[in-house]
C-alpha cells in the first residue's frame, strides 16, 4: 500500500527537473552573449539620449548601417572576396608546406636534426620582419601578401604535425608492428588517425594566424580587402567603417574556424577527452 | 614446435636482461613464466614475439627463425592497446585487412559473440570497462588464428573477480583452436590455474630456474588441496629463485598467498 502511494510522488518530483535541463541548454550559450549585447545596447542608448555624439565610437546601429551601405554598393563583397582569396591561398600554401616539413621532421630523426634548428631559428623572427624583403622580392601586389600569410600559417602547422607524430604512443605503434603493417600501412592505419586531433588544432591555430597576417599584409599596401577598409577608414576618419571591417573580420574568422571544426568532428568522435564530452 | 635456444638479451645500455634461456614448447601447450621483477620475463616474451631481437641464441617456430613479428604469433599486452579511433568490431578485425570485407565481417562477428560483446560491436574503446577492453584485445589477437599466443601479464590491471572470469574465459577460447599459450605473470594462482608447465625464472641476469609441471585435470578447482599443493611448490621455487629462506613446502600459511611479487 505504501508503495502505491510513493510512486506518483516520485513522478511528480521528476517532471519539473527535466524543464530546467532543457532551459539551460539554450541559456548557457545565451549567457555568453549577455555582456556584449548589454554593452552594445548601453552604448546605443547613451548615444541615442545624447550623452555622447558617437563620432569616434559610433553606436552599433551606425556600424550596422555602414555594413548595409557597403553591401548595397557591392563594395563589401569585393573586399571580402579579395581578403578571403588571400587567406585561402596563403593558408593552403602554409598548410601544405607545414604538413610536409612537419611530417618529415617528425617521422625521420635525421631530417629533424638537419632541418628543425633552422626552422626554429626562422620561427624566432617576427614574421612581419619579412615584409620589406617580400615586397622587394615578390612585388607589392598579391604574391608578397600571400607569401606573408603562408609564412604565418606554416609554423604552427609544422610544429603541430611534428609534435603530434613524435608523441604518438609507442605502444600503439607496436600494435601495428605485431600485425606486420608495411610502412605506408603504418602511416595510414596508425599514424594518421593518431595525429589527427592535434592536426586539427594546428589547422585552427594556423588559420587564426592567417587571419592575423592578412590584416598586416593589407595594411601595408592594398587597394581592396577588409584591411584596406580599415586603413581607408582611419585615413578618412570613418570609425564606423573601421568597426564594420572589424566586425566582418570577427564573423569570417569565427565562421572559417567553425568550418574546420565541423568538417573534423565526424573524424574525431572517438576521442576520450574532457573536451569531447560535449563541453560539460 | 616453438624452440628457444640459448636466448639472451643485453640492451644497448649494458643491462644484461636475459641469459641463455632454452625451452621447447609443444603445439597447444600452455606455459606460464613467473619470476621476480628484473628476471627478463617480458624481454623473453618480446624476443619470441619478434618485437626485439635476441642478442644471442635463436627463437624458431616450426623451423622458421623469428627475428620480426610473425603471422603465426599473436600477442596480448598488459594494457588492451585498442586503437581508440576504431570501433570495437574494427579493432577485432584489425589484423584481417587482407580478407574481403564480408569474410572479415563474419570472422569478427563470431569473435564478438565468442567473447560476449556482440552488443558492443559499434562502441568506441573508451566506452568499455577494463575487462571488456581486454576481452576485445584477446579477440583481436585470436581472430587471425595464431599458432602461438603470447600474453604479457594480461590480467594484472584488472580486479580479482574480473581476472578470474577472464582466466576461465581464456581457457574456454583456447579450447577452440588450441594455440600454444605463453603467459608471463606475477600471479601464482593464475599460473597454476592456466598452465601445463610453470617456468620459474631467476633475476639478474634473467635465466630459467626451475620447471614445474602442473598435471591437474581441467577445469581446475582453485579450492582443491591438490591445487594448493602446486601453488606451494611454485611459491617455494620462487622463494628459492631469490635466495630467500626456503619455507616448508607443507606450511599452510603460504598457501593463501595468491599474489606474489
Short mmCIF file of C-alpha atoms in Angstrom, two decimals:
data_model
loop_
_atom_site.label_atom_id
_atom_site.label_comp_id
_atom_site.label_asym_id
_atom_site.label_seq_id
_atom_site.Cartn_x
_atom_site.Cartn_y
_atom_site.Cartn_z
CA UNK A 1 0.00 0.00 0.00
CA UNK A 2 2.78 2.33 0.95
CA UNK A 3 4.49 1.73 -2.40
CA UNK A 4 1.47 2.70 -4.49
CA UNK A 5 1.34 5.94 -2.59
CA UNK A 6 5.05 6.63 -3.05
CA UNK A 7 5.23 6.10 -6.80
CA UNK A 8 3.14 9.06 -8.03
CA UNK A 9 5.02 11.27 -5.60
CA UNK A 10 8.31 10.25 -7.25
CA UNK A 11 6.99 11.02 -10.72
CA UNK A 12 5.89 14.44 -9.60
CA UNK A 13 9.35 15.38 -8.41
CA UNK A 14 10.98 14.04 -11.56
CA UNK A 15 8.86 16.04 -14.01
CA UNK A 16 9.86 19.63 -13.17
CA UNK A 17 13.54 18.59 -13.11
CA UNK A 18 13.53 18.00 -16.89
CA UNK A 19 12.44 21.55 -17.66
CA UNK A 20 15.45 23.40 -16.19
CA UNK A 21 17.75 20.99 -18.07
CA UNK A 22 16.15 21.95 -21.39
CA UNK A 23 16.17 25.62 -20.44
CA UNK A 24 19.88 25.53 -19.57
CA UNK A 25 20.77 24.14 -22.99
CA UNK A 26 19.72 27.45 -24.52
CA UNK A 27 20.60 29.56 -21.53
CA UNK A 28 24.23 28.53 -21.46
CA UNK A 29 25.26 29.97 -24.87
CA UNK A 30 22.95 32.92 -24.27
CA UNK A 31 24.84 33.72 -21.09
CA UNK A 32 27.97 34.33 -23.16
CA UNK A 33 26.09 36.84 -25.30
CA UNK A 34 24.84 38.81 -22.30
CA UNK A 35 27.89 41.04 -21.75
CA UNK A 36 28.47 42.13 -25.39
CA UNK A 37 24.74 42.66 -26.02
CA UNK A 38 24.27 44.73 -22.86
CA UNK A 39 27.37 46.80 -23.71
CA UNK A 40 26.16 47.40 -27.27
CA UNK A 41 22.63 48.31 -26.20
CA UNK A 42 24.01 50.53 -23.43
CA UNK A 43 26.21 52.44 -25.86
CA UNK A 44 23.35 52.72 -28.34
CA UNK A 45 21.23 54.22 -25.57
CA UNK A 46 23.98 56.61 -24.46
CA UNK A 47 24.31 58.00 -28.00
CA UNK A 48 20.53 58.00 -28.54
CA UNK A 49 19.97 60.00 -25.37
CA UNK A 50 22.62 62.48 -26.47
CA UNK A 51 25.17 61.85 -23.70
CA UNK A 52 27.76 61.30 -26.42
CA UNK A 53 27.88 62.33 -30.06
CA UNK A 54 29.26 58.87 -31.00
CA UNK A 55 31.62 60.37 -33.54
CA UNK A 56 34.73 58.40 -32.52
CA UNK A 57 32.83 55.42 -31.12
CA UNK A 58 29.80 55.03 -33.36
CA UNK A 59 26.79 53.18 -31.94
CA UNK A 60 26.04 49.65 -33.18
CA UNK A 61 23.22 50.89 -35.39
CA UNK A 62 25.63 53.15 -37.27
CA UNK A 63 28.11 50.27 -37.75
CA UNK A 64 25.31 48.05 -39.00
CA UNK A 65 24.12 50.79 -41.32
CA UNK A 66 27.65 51.12 -42.74
CA UNK A 67 27.79 47.39 -43.41
CA UNK A 68 24.44 47.55 -45.19
CA UNK A 69 25.59 50.50 -47.32
CA UNK A 70 28.82 48.77 -48.25
CA UNK A 71 26.91 45.64 -49.11
CA UNK A 72 24.42 47.52 -51.28
CA UNK A 73 27.12 49.22 -53.31
CA UNK A 74 28.83 45.88 -53.96
CA UNK A 75 31.97 47.18 -52.24
CA UNK A 76 31.63 44.78 -49.35
CA UNK A 77 31.63 41.58 -51.39
CA UNK A 78 34.60 42.84 -53.43
CA UNK A 79 36.63 43.48 -50.27
CA UNK A 80 35.56 40.24 -48.60
CA UNK A 81 36.40 38.17 -51.68
CA UNK A 82 39.84 39.80 -52.00
CA UNK A 83 40.63 39.05 -48.35
CA UNK A 84 39.21 35.55 -48.47
CA UNK A 85 41.26 34.75 -51.56
CA UNK A 86 44.46 35.90 -49.87
CA UNK A 87 43.76 34.00 -46.66
CA UNK A 88 42.72 30.92 -48.63
CA UNK A 89 45.80 30.89 -50.86
CA UNK A 90 48.21 31.68 -48.03
CA UNK A 91 46.58 29.16 -45.70
CA UNK A 92 46.70 26.44 -48.36
CA UNK A 93 50.37 27.05 -49.11
CA UNK A 94 51.30 27.24 -45.43
CA UNK A 95 49.37 24.07 -44.61
CA UNK A 96 50.92 22.10 -47.47
CA UNK A 97 54.47 23.19 -46.66
CA UNK A 98 53.99 22.87 -42.88
CA UNK A 99 52.41 19.42 -43.15
CA UNK A 100 55.11 18.02 -45.43
CA UNK A 101 58.02 19.51 -43.48
CA UNK A 102 56.47 18.63 -40.12
CA UNK A 103 55.76 15.06 -41.21
CA UNK A 104 59.32 14.59 -42.50
CA UNK A 105 60.85 16.02 -39.32
CA UNK A 106 58.54 14.03 -37.08
CA UNK A 107 58.95 10.73 -38.87
CA UNK A 108 62.62 10.83 -39.72
CA UNK A 109 65.03 11.69 -36.96
CA UNK A 110 67.86 12.63 -39.30
CA UNK A 111 65.65 15.21 -41.05
CA UNK A 112 64.65 16.63 -37.69
CA UNK A 113 68.28 17.13 -36.69
CA UNK A 114 69.02 18.62 -40.08
CA UNK A 115 66.02 20.90 -40.55
CA UNK A 116 64.47 21.64 -37.20
CA UNK A 117 67.15 24.02 -35.84
CA UNK A 118 66.88 26.15 -38.98
CA UNK A 119 63.10 26.19 -38.90
CA UNK A 120 63.12 27.07 -35.21
CA UNK A 121 65.57 29.90 -35.85
CA UNK A 122 63.36 31.26 -38.64
CA UNK A 123 60.35 30.94 -36.34
CA UNK A 124 62.05 33.25 -33.86
CA UNK A 125 61.96 36.06 -36.43
CA UNK A 126 58.81 38.15 -36.05
CA UNK A 127 57.01 37.31 -39.28
CA UNK A 128 56.29 40.97 -40.05
CA UNK A 129 60.04 41.49 -40.37
CA UNK A 130 59.82 39.63 -43.65
CA UNK A 131 57.54 42.24 -45.18
CA UNK A 132 60.18 44.58 -46.68
CA UNK A 133 62.05 41.63 -48.12
CA UNK A 134 58.94 40.05 -49.57
CA UNK A 135 57.94 43.35 -51.14
CA UNK A 136 61.39 43.64 -52.72
CA UNK A 137 61.42 40.06 -53.90
CA UNK A 138 57.81 39.47 -54.84
CA UNK A 139 56.47 42.92 -55.59
CA UNK A 140 53.85 44.93 -53.82
CA UNK A 141 50.84 43.05 -55.20
CA UNK A 142 49.24 39.73 -54.33
CA UNK A 143 52.29 37.44 -54.25
CA UNK A 144 54.01 39.12 -51.32
CA UNK A 145 50.77 39.21 -49.32
CA UNK A 146 50.05 35.53 -49.89
CA UNK A 147 53.67 34.70 -49.02
CA UNK A 148 53.44 36.59 -45.74
CA UNK A 149 50.23 34.76 -44.76
CA UNK A 150 51.76 31.42 -45.77
CA UNK A 151 54.76 32.10 -43.52
CA UNK A 152 52.45 32.89 -40.61
CA UNK A 153 50.44 29.71 -41.15
CA UNK A 154 53.46 27.49 -41.74
CA UNK A 155 54.98 27.49 -38.25
CA UNK A 156 52.04 26.33 -36.13
CA UNK A 157 51.25 23.63 -38.69
CA UNK A 158 54.88 22.48 -38.82
CA UNK A 159 55.18 22.38 -35.04
CA UNK A 160 51.78 20.74 -34.61
CA UNK A 161 52.41 17.97 -37.12
CA UNK A 162 55.95 17.26 -35.91
CA UNK A 163 54.93 17.26 -32.25
CA UNK A 164 51.92 15.08 -32.94
CA UNK A 165 53.98 12.47 -34.77
CA UNK A 166 56.68 12.48 -32.09
CA UNK A 167 54.10 11.96 -29.37
CA UNK A 168 52.26 9.03 -30.97
CA UNK A 169 52.10 6.32 -28.33
CA UNK A 170 54.89 3.78 -28.91
CA UNK A 171 52.58 1.09 -27.57
CA UNK A 172 50.04 1.76 -30.31
CA UNK A 173 52.77 1.69 -32.96
CA UNK A 174 53.81 -1.67 -31.55
CA UNK A 175 50.31 -3.00 -32.23
CA UNK A 176 50.91 -2.09 -35.88
CA UNK A 177 54.24 -3.92 -35.80
CA UNK A 178 52.64 -7.03 -34.29
CA UNK A 179 50.21 -7.11 -37.20
CA UNK A 180 53.16 -6.61 -39.57
CA UNK A 181 51.93 -3.40 -41.19
CA UNK A 182 54.10 -2.12 -44.02
CA UNK A 183 55.48 1.43 -43.85
CA UNK A 184 52.62 3.03 -45.82
CA UNK A 185 50.01 0.95 -43.96
CA UNK A 186 51.54 2.01 -40.64
CA UNK A 187 51.19 5.65 -41.68
CA UNK A 188 47.65 5.25 -42.98
CA UNK A 189 46.23 2.99 -40.29
CA UNK A 190 48.14 4.09 -37.17
CA UNK A 191 49.99 7.39 -37.51
CA UNK A 192 47.43 9.44 -39.46
CA UNK A 193 44.46 8.70 -37.20
CA UNK A 194 46.66 9.14 -34.14
CA UNK A 195 47.88 12.61 -35.14
CA UNK A 196 44.52 13.82 -36.47
CA UNK A 197 43.27 15.52 -33.27
CA UNK A 198 46.49 17.51 -32.88
CA UNK A 199 46.47 18.28 -36.60
CA UNK A 200 43.00 19.80 -36.43
CA UNK A 201 44.14 22.00 -33.55
CA UNK A 202 47.19 23.04 -35.59
CA UNK A 203 44.96 23.87 -38.57
CA UNK A 204 42.76 26.08 -36.38
CA UNK A 205 45.75 27.86 -34.86
CA UNK A 206 47.24 28.27 -38.35
CA UNK A 207 44.00 29.70 -39.70
CA UNK A 208 43.85 32.16 -36.82
CA UNK A 209 47.34 33.35 -37.69
CA UNK A 210 46.34 33.51 -41.35
CA UNK A 211 43.60 36.00 -40.43
CA UNK A 212 46.07 37.94 -38.32
CA UNK A 213 48.59 38.20 -41.11
CA UNK A 214 46.10 39.13 -43.80
CA UNK A 215 45.38 42.30 -41.85
CA UNK A 216 49.09 43.06 -41.62
CA UNK A 217 49.52 42.38 -45.34
CA UNK A 218 46.58 44.56 -46.33
CA UNK A 219 47.58 47.40 -44.03
CA UNK A 220 50.91 47.59 -45.81
CA UNK A 221 49.51 48.36 -49.19
CA UNK A 222 46.32 47.24 -50.82
CA UNK A 223 43.58 48.73 -52.92
CA UNK A 224 40.97 46.27 -51.80
CA UNK A 225 40.28 43.87 -48.95
CA UNK A 226 38.99 44.26 -45.42
CA UNK A 227 42.39 45.50 -44.26
CA UNK A 228 42.16 48.24 -46.84
CA UNK A 229 38.75 49.18 -45.41
CA UNK A 230 40.42 49.55 -42.01
CA UNK A 231 43.15 51.81 -43.35
CA UNK A 232 40.75 53.77 -45.52
CA UNK A 233 38.51 54.32 -42.51
CA UNK A 234 41.44 55.61 -40.47
CA UNK A 235 42.72 57.95 -43.16
CA UNK A 236 39.31 59.38 -43.99
CA UNK A 237 38.12 59.48 -40.36
CA UNK A 238 35.34 56.92 -40.70
CA UNK A 239 35.33 54.94 -37.44
CA UNK A 240 32.07 53.22 -38.39
CA UNK A 241 33.82 51.73 -41.43
CA UNK A 242 36.71 50.52 -39.26
CA UNK A 243 34.32 48.90 -36.82
CA UNK A 244 32.35 47.41 -39.70
CA UNK A 245 35.53 45.81 -41.07
CA UNK A 246 36.45 44.54 -37.59
CA UNK A 247 33.00 43.01 -37.13
CA UNK A 248 33.27 41.30 -40.51
CA UNK A 249 36.76 40.01 -39.65
CA UNK A 250 35.34 38.54 -36.47
CA UNK A 251 32.45 36.90 -38.29
CA UNK A 252 34.63 35.47 -41.06
CA UNK A 253 37.30 34.27 -38.62
CA UNK A 254 34.76 32.52 -36.45
CA UNK A 255 32.95 31.09 -39.46
CA UNK A 256 36.05 29.58 -41.10
CA UNK A 257 37.23 28.19 -37.76
CA UNK A 258 33.81 26.66 -37.27
CA UNK A 259 34.02 25.10 -40.75
CA UNK A 260 37.23 23.27 -39.80
CA UNK A 261 35.69 22.16 -36.53
CA UNK A 262 32.55 20.86 -38.22
CA UNK A 263 34.49 19.14 -41.01
CA UNK A 264 36.74 17.38 -38.50
CA UNK A 265 34.04 16.46 -35.98
CA UNK A 266 32.97 13.17 -37.59
CA UNK A 267 36.61 12.05 -37.69
CA UNK A 268 37.17 12.80 -34.02
CA UNK A 269 34.08 11.29 -32.42
CA UNK A 270 36.24 8.56 -30.86
CA UNK A 271 38.14 10.97 -28.66
CA UNK A 272 38.07 10.24 -24.97
CA UNK A 273 38.92 13.61 -23.57
CA UNK A 274 37.47 16.26 -21.34
CA UNK A 275 36.64 18.48 -24.31
CA UNK A 276 34.99 15.68 -26.27
CA UNK A 277 32.21 15.19 -23.73
CA UNK A 278 30.07 17.99 -25.12
CA UNK A 279 31.54 20.82 -23.06
CA UNK A 280 30.18 19.81 -19.67
CA UNK B 1 57.03 -26.67 -32.09
CA UNK B 2 58.45 -23.49 -30.63
CA UNK B 3 62.11 -23.82 -29.77
CA UNK B 4 64.06 -21.32 -27.68
CA UNK B 5 67.76 -21.98 -27.85
CA UNK B 6 70.20 -20.10 -25.61
CA UNK B 7 68.16 -16.91 -25.95
CA UNK B 8 69.98 -13.98 -24.36
CA UNK B 9 69.47 -10.25 -24.41
CA UNK B 10 71.79 -7.42 -23.49
CA UNK B 11 70.28 -3.97 -24.04
CA UNK B 12 72.36 -1.19 -25.65
CA UNK B 13 72.65 0.50 -22.23
CA UNK B 14 74.52 -2.58 -20.97
CA UNK B 15 71.69 -4.13 -18.96
CA UNK B 16 72.04 -7.87 -19.16
CA UNK B 17 68.38 -8.83 -19.04
CA UNK B 18 68.34 -12.45 -20.13
CA UNK B 19 70.91 -15.21 -20.33
CA UNK B 20 70.90 -18.49 -22.22
CA UNK B 21 67.24 -19.33 -21.94
CA UNK B 22 66.34 -22.60 -23.58
CA UNK B 23 63.00 -24.37 -23.76
CA UNK B 24 61.00 -26.46 -26.16
CA UNK B 25 57.28 -25.86 -26.23
CA UNK B 26 54.89 -28.23 -27.95
CA UNK B 27 51.90 -27.07 -30.00
CA UNK B 28 48.87 -26.47 -27.81
CA UNK B 29 50.87 -26.37 -24.61
CA UNK B 30 50.13 -23.67 -22.02
CA UNK B 31 53.25 -22.25 -20.40
CA UNK B 32 53.35 -19.77 -17.53
CA UNK B 33 56.54 -17.81 -16.98
CA UNK B 34 56.84 -16.45 -13.46
CA UNK B 35 59.61 -14.70 -11.59
CA UNK B 36 60.65 -11.66 -9.63
CA UNK B 37 60.98 -8.28 -11.26
CA UNK B 38 64.00 -7.90 -13.49
CA UNK B 39 64.15 -11.59 -14.31
CA UNK B 40 63.72 -10.99 -18.04
CA UNK B 41 60.19 -12.39 -18.43
CA UNK B 42 58.97 -9.59 -20.66
CA UNK B 43 62.29 -9.47 -22.51
CA UNK B 44 61.88 -13.15 -23.32
CA UNK B 45 58.30 -12.66 -24.47
CA UNK B 46 59.26 -9.73 -26.72
CA UNK B 47 62.01 -11.83 -28.27
CA UNK B 48 59.54 -14.63 -29.02
CA UNK B 49 57.13 -12.08 -30.49
CA UNK B 50 59.89 -10.74 -32.74
CA UNK B 51 59.42 -7.24 -31.32
CA UNK B 52 63.00 -7.18 -30.00
CA UNK B 53 65.81 -9.25 -31.39
CA UNK B 54 67.67 -11.55 -29.06
CA UNK B 55 71.37 -10.69 -28.68
CA UNK B 56 72.32 -14.36 -28.60
CA UNK B 57 70.61 -17.62 -29.41
CA UNK B 58 67.51 -18.14 -31.50
CA UNK B 59 63.77 -18.47 -31.43
CA UNK B 60 62.37 -20.87 -34.01
CA UNK B 61 58.77 -21.73 -34.78
CA UNK B 62 58.40 -24.82 -36.99
CA UNK B 63 61.96 -24.29 -38.27
CA UNK B 64 61.36 -20.61 -39.14
CA UNK B 65 63.73 -18.34 -37.23
CA UNK B 66 61.81 -15.48 -35.60
CA UNK B 67 63.51 -12.10 -35.97
CA UNK B 68 60.45 -9.92 -36.59
CA UNK B 69 56.72 -10.22 -35.86
CA UNK B 70 55.34 -13.36 -37.43
CA UNK B 71 51.89 -14.13 -38.83
CA UNK B 72 51.54 -17.23 -36.65
CA UNK B 73 52.45 -15.44 -33.40
CA UNK B 74 49.97 -13.18 -31.66
CA UNK B 75 50.48 -11.14 -28.51
CA UNK B 76 48.28 -9.64 -25.82
CA UNK B 77 49.82 -6.91 -23.71
CA UNK B 78 49.23 -5.85 -20.14
CA UNK B 79 47.09 -2.97 -21.43
CA UNK B 80 44.45 -3.69 -24.08
CA UNK B 81 46.15 -1.28 -26.54
CA UNK B 82 42.98 -0.91 -28.57
CA UNK B 83 43.07 1.71 -31.30
CA UNK B 84 40.83 4.44 -29.90
CA UNK B 85 39.68 5.65 -33.33
CA UNK B 86 38.28 2.26 -34.36
CA UNK B 87 35.04 0.72 -33.17
CA UNK B 88 35.22 -2.49 -31.15
CA UNK B 89 34.43 -4.54 -34.28
CA UNK B 90 37.08 -2.76 -36.36
CA UNK B 91 39.64 -3.28 -33.59
CA UNK B 92 38.95 -7.00 -33.60
CA UNK B 93 39.22 -7.11 -37.40
CA UNK B 94 42.42 -5.03 -37.43
CA UNK B 95 44.65 -7.98 -38.29
CA UNK B 96 42.36 -9.20 -41.07
CA UNK B 97 42.91 -6.34 -43.53
CA UNK B 98 43.85 -8.82 -46.27
CA UNK B 99 40.45 -10.50 -46.10
CA UNK B 100 37.45 -9.38 -48.17
CA UNK B 101 35.05 -7.22 -46.18
CA UNK B 102 32.30 -9.84 -45.86
CA UNK B 103 34.65 -12.64 -44.81
CA UNK B 104 36.22 -10.28 -42.29
CA UNK B 105 32.80 -9.25 -41.01
CA UNK B 106 31.86 -12.89 -40.44
CA UNK B 107 35.05 -13.66 -38.52
CA UNK B 108 34.66 -10.51 -36.43
CA UNK B 109 31.01 -11.24 -35.67
CA UNK B 110 31.78 -14.75 -34.48
CA UNK B 111 34.71 -13.50 -32.38
CA UNK B 112 32.46 -10.83 -30.84
CA UNK B 113 29.89 -13.47 -29.98
CA UNK B 114 32.63 -15.71 -28.58
CA UNK B 115 33.82 -13.03 -26.13
CA UNK B 116 30.24 -11.98 -25.37
CA UNK B 117 30.48 -8.44 -26.72
CA UNK B 118 28.13 -8.60 -29.71
CA UNK B 119 26.13 -5.68 -28.32
CA UNK B 120 29.32 -3.58 -28.15
CA UNK B 121 30.30 -4.08 -31.81
CA UNK B 122 29.92 -0.43 -32.74
CA UNK B 123 31.02 1.03 -29.39
CA UNK B 124 34.23 3.02 -29.05
CA UNK B 125 37.02 1.53 -26.92
CA UNK B 126 36.60 4.36 -24.39
CA UNK B 127 33.10 3.10 -23.65
CA UNK B 128 34.35 -0.30 -22.44
CA UNK B 129 35.26 -1.39 -18.94
CA UNK B 130 38.79 -2.69 -18.32
CA UNK B 131 37.67 -6.31 -18.52
CA UNK B 132 35.67 -5.74 -21.70
CA UNK B 133 38.60 -3.94 -23.33
CA UNK B 134 40.93 -6.82 -22.51
CA UNK B 135 38.38 -9.25 -23.96
CA UNK B 136 38.44 -7.22 -27.18
CA UNK B 137 42.24 -7.41 -27.14
CA UNK B 138 42.05 -11.18 -26.72
CA UNK B 139 39.59 -11.44 -29.60
CA UNK B 140 41.79 -9.23 -31.79
CA UNK B 141 44.79 -11.46 -31.13
CA UNK B 142 42.87 -14.72 -31.66
CA UNK B 143 40.92 -13.78 -34.77
CA UNK B 144 43.89 -14.30 -37.17
CA UNK B 145 44.16 -17.80 -35.61
CA UNK B 146 47.76 -17.68 -34.39
CA UNK B 147 49.62 -20.88 -33.59
CA UNK B 148 51.33 -19.20 -30.67
CA UNK B 149 49.67 -16.63 -28.43
CA UNK B 150 51.88 -14.64 -26.07
CA UNK B 151 50.35 -12.90 -23.05
CA UNK B 152 52.34 -10.31 -21.10
CA UNK B 153 50.68 -10.06 -17.67
CA UNK B 154 47.35 -9.71 -19.47
CA UNK B 155 45.09 -9.57 -16.41
CA UNK B 156 47.28 -7.81 -13.89
CA UNK B 157 45.48 -4.47 -14.24
CA UNK B 158 42.07 -6.00 -13.53
CA UNK B 159 40.27 -6.58 -10.27
CA UNK B 160 40.33 -10.06 -8.75
CA UNK B 161 36.84 -11.09 -9.89
CA UNK B 162 37.29 -9.92 -13.46
CA UNK B 163 40.70 -11.56 -13.54
CA UNK B 164 39.26 -14.90 -12.50
CA UNK B 165 36.47 -14.60 -15.10
CA UNK B 166 38.92 -13.82 -17.85
CA UNK B 167 41.24 -16.68 -16.89
CA UNK B 168 38.36 -19.12 -17.30
CA UNK B 169 37.28 -17.35 -20.46
CA UNK B 170 40.78 -17.55 -21.92
CA UNK B 171 40.87 -21.33 -21.36
CA UNK B 172 37.48 -21.59 -23.00
CA UNK B 173 38.70 -19.67 -26.07
CA UNK B 174 41.96 -21.60 -26.11
CA UNK B 175 39.98 -24.85 -26.45
CA UNK B 176 38.57 -23.66 -29.82
CA UNK B 177 41.82 -23.84 -31.78
CA UNK B 178 44.31 -24.88 -29.07
CA UNK B 179 47.15 -22.50 -29.87
CA UNK B 180 50.32 -22.59 -27.80
CA UNK B 181 49.92 -20.11 -24.94
CA UNK B 182 52.88 -18.46 -23.27
CA UNK B 183 51.82 -16.34 -20.35
CA UNK B 184 54.02 -14.04 -18.33
CA UNK B 185 52.52 -13.45 -14.91
CA UNK B 186 53.15 -12.31 -11.35
CA UNK B 187 50.23 -14.26 -10.06
CA UNK B 188 50.93 -17.76 -8.75
CA UNK B 189 47.24 -18.56 -8.70
CA UNK B 190 46.94 -17.60 -12.36
CA UNK B 191 49.96 -19.71 -13.33
CA UNK B 192 48.60 -22.79 -11.61
CA UNK B 193 45.05 -22.33 -12.95
CA UNK B 194 46.15 -21.99 -16.55
CA UNK B 195 49.48 -23.65 -17.21
CA UNK B 196 50.60 -27.14 -18.15
CA UNK B 197 54.09 -26.09 -17.20
CA UNK B 198 55.31 -23.24 -15.00
CA UNK B 199 58.77 -21.89 -15.79
CA UNK B 200 60.21 -20.12 -12.76
CA UNK B 201 62.86 -17.54 -13.63
CA UNK B 202 65.64 -16.04 -11.60
CA UNK B 203 66.73 -12.41 -11.82
CA UNK B 204 69.95 -10.57 -12.67
CA UNK B 205 70.59 -11.80 -15.25
CA UNK B 206 67.30 -13.47 -16.06
CA UNK B 207 67.53 -17.19 -16.57
CA UNK B 208 65.45 -20.31 -16.17
CA UNK B 209 65.50 -21.52 -12.58
CA UNK B 210 63.00 -24.36 -12.37
CA UNK B 211 60.23 -26.03 -14.34
CA UNK B 212 57.14 -27.30 -12.60
CA UNK B 213 54.68 -29.45 -14.50
CA UNK B 214 51.10 -28.97 -13.35
CA UNK B 215 49.43 -32.28 -14.13
CA UNK B 216 45.99 -31.30 -12.91
CA UNK B 217 42.91 -32.06 -14.97
CA UNK B 218 40.95 -29.12 -16.35
CA UNK B 219 38.76 -27.41 -15.30
CA UNK B 220 40.85 -26.89 -12.20
CA UNK B 221 39.28 -26.32 -8.83
CA UNK B 222 41.02 -23.37 -7.20
CA UNK B 223 39.90 -24.59 -3.78
CA UNK B 224 41.17 -28.17 -4.01
CA UNK B 225 44.02 -29.50 -1.85
CA UNK B 226 46.00 -30.55 -4.91
CA UNK B 227 45.74 -27.04 -6.34
CA UNK B 228 47.17 -25.64 -3.12
CA UNK B 229 49.98 -28.16 -3.24
CA UNK B 230 51.01 -26.97 -6.70
CA UNK B 231 50.75 -23.36 -5.63
CA UNK B 232 53.05 -24.05 -2.71
CA UNK B 233 55.53 -25.74 -5.00
CA UNK B 234 55.61 -22.70 -7.27
CA UNK B 235 55.91 -20.34 -4.30
CA UNK B 236 58.74 -22.38 -2.86
CA UNK B 237 60.57 -22.34 -6.16
CA UNK B 238 60.08 -18.58 -6.39
CA UNK B 239 61.50 -18.06 -2.91
CA UNK B 240 64.48 -20.23 -3.76
CA UNK B 241 64.99 -18.35 -7.02
CA UNK B 242 65.51 -15.20 -4.98
CA UNK B 243 67.68 -16.95 -2.36
CA UNK B 244 65.10 -16.31 0.29
CA UNK B 245 64.88 -18.63 3.22
CA UNK B 246 63.11 -21.73 1.97
CA UNK B 247 59.77 -22.22 3.58
CA UNK B 248 58.48 -25.61 4.49
CA UNK B 249 56.59 -26.88 1.47
CA UNK B 250 53.82 -28.13 3.73
CA UNK B 251 53.47 -24.81 5.56
CA UNK B 252 49.80 -23.89 5.26
CA UNK B 253 50.38 -20.20 5.88
CA UNK B 254 51.90 -19.62 2.44
CA UNK B 255 49.00 -21.28 0.66
CA UNK B 256 46.74 -18.27 0.95
CA UNK B 257 49.26 -16.00 -0.74
CA UNK B 258 47.65 -15.75 -4.11
CA UNK B 259 49.65 -12.83 -5.44
CA UNK B 260 53.37 -12.85 -5.48
CA UNK B 261 55.83 -10.18 -6.50
#
